[in-house]
Coordinates of C-alpha atoms in Angstrom, one line a residue:
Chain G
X149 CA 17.0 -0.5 -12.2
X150 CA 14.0 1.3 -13.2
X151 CA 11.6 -0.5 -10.6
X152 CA 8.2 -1.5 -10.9
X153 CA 6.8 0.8 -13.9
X154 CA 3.3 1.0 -15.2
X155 CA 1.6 2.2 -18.2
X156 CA -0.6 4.3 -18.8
X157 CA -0.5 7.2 -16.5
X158 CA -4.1 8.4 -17.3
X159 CA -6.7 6.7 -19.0
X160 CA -10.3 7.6 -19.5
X161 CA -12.7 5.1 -20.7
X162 CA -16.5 4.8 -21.5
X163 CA -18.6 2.4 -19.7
X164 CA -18.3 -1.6 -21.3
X165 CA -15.1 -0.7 -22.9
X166 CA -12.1 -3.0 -21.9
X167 CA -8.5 -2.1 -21.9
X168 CA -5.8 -3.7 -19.4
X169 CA -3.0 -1.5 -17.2
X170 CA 0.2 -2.8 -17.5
X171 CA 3.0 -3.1 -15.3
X172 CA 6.3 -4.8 -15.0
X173 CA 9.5 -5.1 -12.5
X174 CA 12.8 -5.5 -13.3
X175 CA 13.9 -6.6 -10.2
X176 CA 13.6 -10.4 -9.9
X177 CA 10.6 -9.8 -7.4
X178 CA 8.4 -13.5 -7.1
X179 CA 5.8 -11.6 -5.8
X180 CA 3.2 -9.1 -7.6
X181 CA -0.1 -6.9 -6.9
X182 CA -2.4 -5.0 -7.9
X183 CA -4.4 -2.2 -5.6
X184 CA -6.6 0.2 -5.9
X185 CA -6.7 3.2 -3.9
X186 CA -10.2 5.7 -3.4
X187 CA -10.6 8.2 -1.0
X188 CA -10.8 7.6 2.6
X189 CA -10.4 3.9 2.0
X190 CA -6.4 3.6 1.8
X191 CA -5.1 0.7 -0.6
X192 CA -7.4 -2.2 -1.5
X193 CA -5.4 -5.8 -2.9
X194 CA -7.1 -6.6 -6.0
X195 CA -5.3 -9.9 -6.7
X196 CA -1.9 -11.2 -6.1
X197 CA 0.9 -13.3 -7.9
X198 CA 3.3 -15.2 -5.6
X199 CA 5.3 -16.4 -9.1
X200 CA 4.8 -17.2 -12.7
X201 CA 1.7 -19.3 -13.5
X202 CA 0.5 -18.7 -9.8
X203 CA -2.6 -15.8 -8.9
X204 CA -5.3 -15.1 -6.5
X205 CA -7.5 -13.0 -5.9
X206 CA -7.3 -10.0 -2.8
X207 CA -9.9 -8.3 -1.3
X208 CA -12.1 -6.3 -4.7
X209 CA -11.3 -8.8 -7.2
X210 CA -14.6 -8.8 -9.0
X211 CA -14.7 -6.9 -12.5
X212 CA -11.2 -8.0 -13.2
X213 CA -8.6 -10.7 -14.6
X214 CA -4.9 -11.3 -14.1
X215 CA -2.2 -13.6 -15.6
X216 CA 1.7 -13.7 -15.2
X217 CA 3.3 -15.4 -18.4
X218 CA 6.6 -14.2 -16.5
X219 CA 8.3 -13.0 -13.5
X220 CA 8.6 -9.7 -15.2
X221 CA 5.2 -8.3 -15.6
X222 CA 1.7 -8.7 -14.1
X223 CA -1.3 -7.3 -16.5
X224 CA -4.1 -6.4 -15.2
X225 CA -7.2 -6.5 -17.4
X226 CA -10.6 -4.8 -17.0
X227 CA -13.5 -6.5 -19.0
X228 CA -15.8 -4.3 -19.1
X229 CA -15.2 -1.0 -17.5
X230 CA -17.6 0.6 -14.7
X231 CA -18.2 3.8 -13.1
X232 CA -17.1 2.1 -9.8
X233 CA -14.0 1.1 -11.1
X234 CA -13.0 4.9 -11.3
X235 CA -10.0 4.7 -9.0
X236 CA -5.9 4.8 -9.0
X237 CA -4.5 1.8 -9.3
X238 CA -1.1 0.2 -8.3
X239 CA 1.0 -2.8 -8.9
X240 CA 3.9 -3.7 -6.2
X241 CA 6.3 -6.3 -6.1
X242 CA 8.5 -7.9 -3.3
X243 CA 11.4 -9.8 -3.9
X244 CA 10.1 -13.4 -2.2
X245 CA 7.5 -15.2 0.0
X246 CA 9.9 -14.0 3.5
X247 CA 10.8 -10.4 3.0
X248 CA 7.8 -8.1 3.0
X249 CA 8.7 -4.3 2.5
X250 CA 7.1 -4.3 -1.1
X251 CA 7.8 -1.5 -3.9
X252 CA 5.1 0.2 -5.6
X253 CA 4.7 1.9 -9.3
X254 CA 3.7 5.3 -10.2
X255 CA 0.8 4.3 -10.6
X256 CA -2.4 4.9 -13.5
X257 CA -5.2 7.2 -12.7
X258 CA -8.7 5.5 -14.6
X259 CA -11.3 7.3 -15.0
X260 CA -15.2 5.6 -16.5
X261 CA -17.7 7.9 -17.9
Chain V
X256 CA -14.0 -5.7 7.0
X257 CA -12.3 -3.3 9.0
X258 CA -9.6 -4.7 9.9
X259 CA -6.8 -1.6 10.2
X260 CA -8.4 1.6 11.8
X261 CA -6.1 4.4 11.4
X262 CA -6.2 7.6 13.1
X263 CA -6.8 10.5 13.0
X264 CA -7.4 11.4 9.4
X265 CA -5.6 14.5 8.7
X266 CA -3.3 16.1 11.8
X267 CA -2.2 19.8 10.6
X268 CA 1.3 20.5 12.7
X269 CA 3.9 23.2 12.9
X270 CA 7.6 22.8 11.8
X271 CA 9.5 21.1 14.9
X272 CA 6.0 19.5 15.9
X273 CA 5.8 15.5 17.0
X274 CA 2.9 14.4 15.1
X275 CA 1.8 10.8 16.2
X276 CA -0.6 8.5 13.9
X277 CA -2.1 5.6 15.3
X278 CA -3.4 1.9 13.9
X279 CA -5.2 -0.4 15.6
X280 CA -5.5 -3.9 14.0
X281 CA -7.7 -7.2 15.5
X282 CA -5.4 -9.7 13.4
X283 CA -3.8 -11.4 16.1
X284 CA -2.2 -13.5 13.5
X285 CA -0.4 -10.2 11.8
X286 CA 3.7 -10.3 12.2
X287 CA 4.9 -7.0 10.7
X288 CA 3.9 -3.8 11.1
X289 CA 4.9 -1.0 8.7
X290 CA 4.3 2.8 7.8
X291 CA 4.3 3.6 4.4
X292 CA 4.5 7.4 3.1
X293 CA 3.1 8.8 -0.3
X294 CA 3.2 12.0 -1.4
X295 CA 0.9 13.3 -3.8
X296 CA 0.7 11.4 -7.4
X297 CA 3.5 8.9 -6.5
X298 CA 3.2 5.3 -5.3
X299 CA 3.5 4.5 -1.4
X300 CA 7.0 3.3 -0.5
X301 CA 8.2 2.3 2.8
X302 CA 8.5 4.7 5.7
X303 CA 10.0 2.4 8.4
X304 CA 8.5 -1.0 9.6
X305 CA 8.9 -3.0 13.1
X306 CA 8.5 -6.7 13.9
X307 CA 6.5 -7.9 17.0
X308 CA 9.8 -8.6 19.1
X309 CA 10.6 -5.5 20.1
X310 CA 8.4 -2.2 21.3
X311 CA 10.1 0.7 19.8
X312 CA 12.3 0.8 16.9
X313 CA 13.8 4.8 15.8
X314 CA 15.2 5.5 12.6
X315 CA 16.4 8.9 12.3
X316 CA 13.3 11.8 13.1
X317 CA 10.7 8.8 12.6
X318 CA 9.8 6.1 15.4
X319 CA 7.2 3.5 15.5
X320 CA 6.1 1.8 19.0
X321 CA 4.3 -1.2 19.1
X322 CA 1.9 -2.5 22.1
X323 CA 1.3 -6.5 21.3
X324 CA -1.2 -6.5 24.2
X325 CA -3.5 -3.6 22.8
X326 CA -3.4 -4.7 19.3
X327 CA -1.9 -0.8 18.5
X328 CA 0.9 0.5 16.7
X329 CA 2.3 4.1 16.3
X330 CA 4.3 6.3 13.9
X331 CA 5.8 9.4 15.5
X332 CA 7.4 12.2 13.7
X333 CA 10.2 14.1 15.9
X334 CA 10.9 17.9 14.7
X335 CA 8.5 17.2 11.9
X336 CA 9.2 19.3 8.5
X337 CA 7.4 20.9 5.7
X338 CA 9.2 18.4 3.5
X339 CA 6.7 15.4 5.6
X340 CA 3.7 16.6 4.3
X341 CA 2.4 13.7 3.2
X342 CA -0.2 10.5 3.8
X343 CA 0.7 7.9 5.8
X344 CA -0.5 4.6 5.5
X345 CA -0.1 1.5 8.3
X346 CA -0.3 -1.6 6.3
X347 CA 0.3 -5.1 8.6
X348 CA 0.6 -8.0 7.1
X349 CA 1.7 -11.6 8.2
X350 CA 0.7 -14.9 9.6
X351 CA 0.2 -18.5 7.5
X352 CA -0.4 -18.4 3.6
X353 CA -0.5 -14.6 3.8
X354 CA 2.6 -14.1 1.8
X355 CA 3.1 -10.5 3.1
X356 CA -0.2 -9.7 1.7
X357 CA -0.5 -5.8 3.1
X358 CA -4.1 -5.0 4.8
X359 CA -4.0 -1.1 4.6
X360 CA -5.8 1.3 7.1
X361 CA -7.6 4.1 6.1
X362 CA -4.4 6.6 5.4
X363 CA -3.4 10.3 7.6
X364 CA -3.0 13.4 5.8
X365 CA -0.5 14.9 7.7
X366 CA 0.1 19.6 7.1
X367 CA 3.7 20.5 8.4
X368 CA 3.3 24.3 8.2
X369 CA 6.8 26.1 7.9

């Protein structure tokens, strides 16, 4: 199992660009997420996929989109890219609705100029 | 909304030290209380996590206690080791259409010097 995995790593993009961060699970998991982490303000949910077809948003959801085609993977798209949305970003995943320990990606590092 | 405060920020210890990290949480309405560690350029993955039934719950150096009444849960780190240095991160979560959603507190950078 290689877990949840995300692509890219690093990323640096120019304000009003778009791009979308990828990540997928191969672990069955119904449930997906996306946070961003910044300094001093621990992990923030973005939005959240409890199956396939089904999202909504977290906390910071403005400035970006979701969809989830299939259980495996859980885009995240950013429409046009601000300074603000500098951060590092994770997905997670947890196997159902009931059992909460949830397993987090590598994560990618973004960075808007 | 704060939600989670976490305390203290960053705690410097020596090896063999019992470093203790607090969160307090006002979401009466939360059911499960974990610690999640994450070292530096790696996702957080779970530490060690307790559910409201019970006040204490040890698993191997690392203990959490939990006081329902106070709205405060603990982390403590027996004979702490260079190899902890890392942040720590309470993250409840729980309670109607939730789904597990995690509400994370502000994070502990926690030193173990050798």
């Amino acid at each position: 199992n290689a877990g949840v995995t995300q692509t890219p790593k690093f990323q640096v993009l120019k304000t009003g660009q778009s791009m979308t961060l990828q990540c997928a699970q191969d672990m069955n998991h119904e449930y997906m997420s996306w946070y961003r982490q910044d300094p001093g303000m621990g992990l923030r949910l973005i939005h959240y996929s409890v199956g396939a077809g089904i999202t909504d948003q977290g906390e910071v959801p403005n400035g970006y989109n979701v969809s989830r085609s299939t259980t495996e993977d859980f885009p995240l798209r950013l429409l046009s890219a601000a300074p603000s949305q500098t951060s590092v970003y994770f997905c997670a995943s947890k196997p159902g609705l009931a059992r909460d320990e949830q397993y987090f990606g590598p994560g990618t590092r973004l960075t808007v100029t | 909304q704060q939600q989670v405060k976490q305390s203290p920020q960053s705690l410097i210890v020596q090896k063999g030290g019992i470093p203790i990290i607090n969160c307090a949480y006002e979401n009466t309405a939360f059911d499960y209380f974990p610690w999640y560690q994450q070292f530096p350029g790696k996702g957080p993955a779970l530490l060690i996590a307790i559910r409201p039934d019970v006040s204490e719950k040890k698993e191997g150096r690392f203990t959490i206690s939990f006081n329902k009444s106070a709205k405060q849960f603990s982390l403590h780190i027996m004979d702490s080791q260079p190899g902890d240095s890392a942040t720590y991160f309470c993250a409840p979560s729980g309670g109607g259409t939730s789904y597990g959603k995690l509400t994370f507190g502000q994070g502990t950078i926690l030193t173990v010097h050798p």
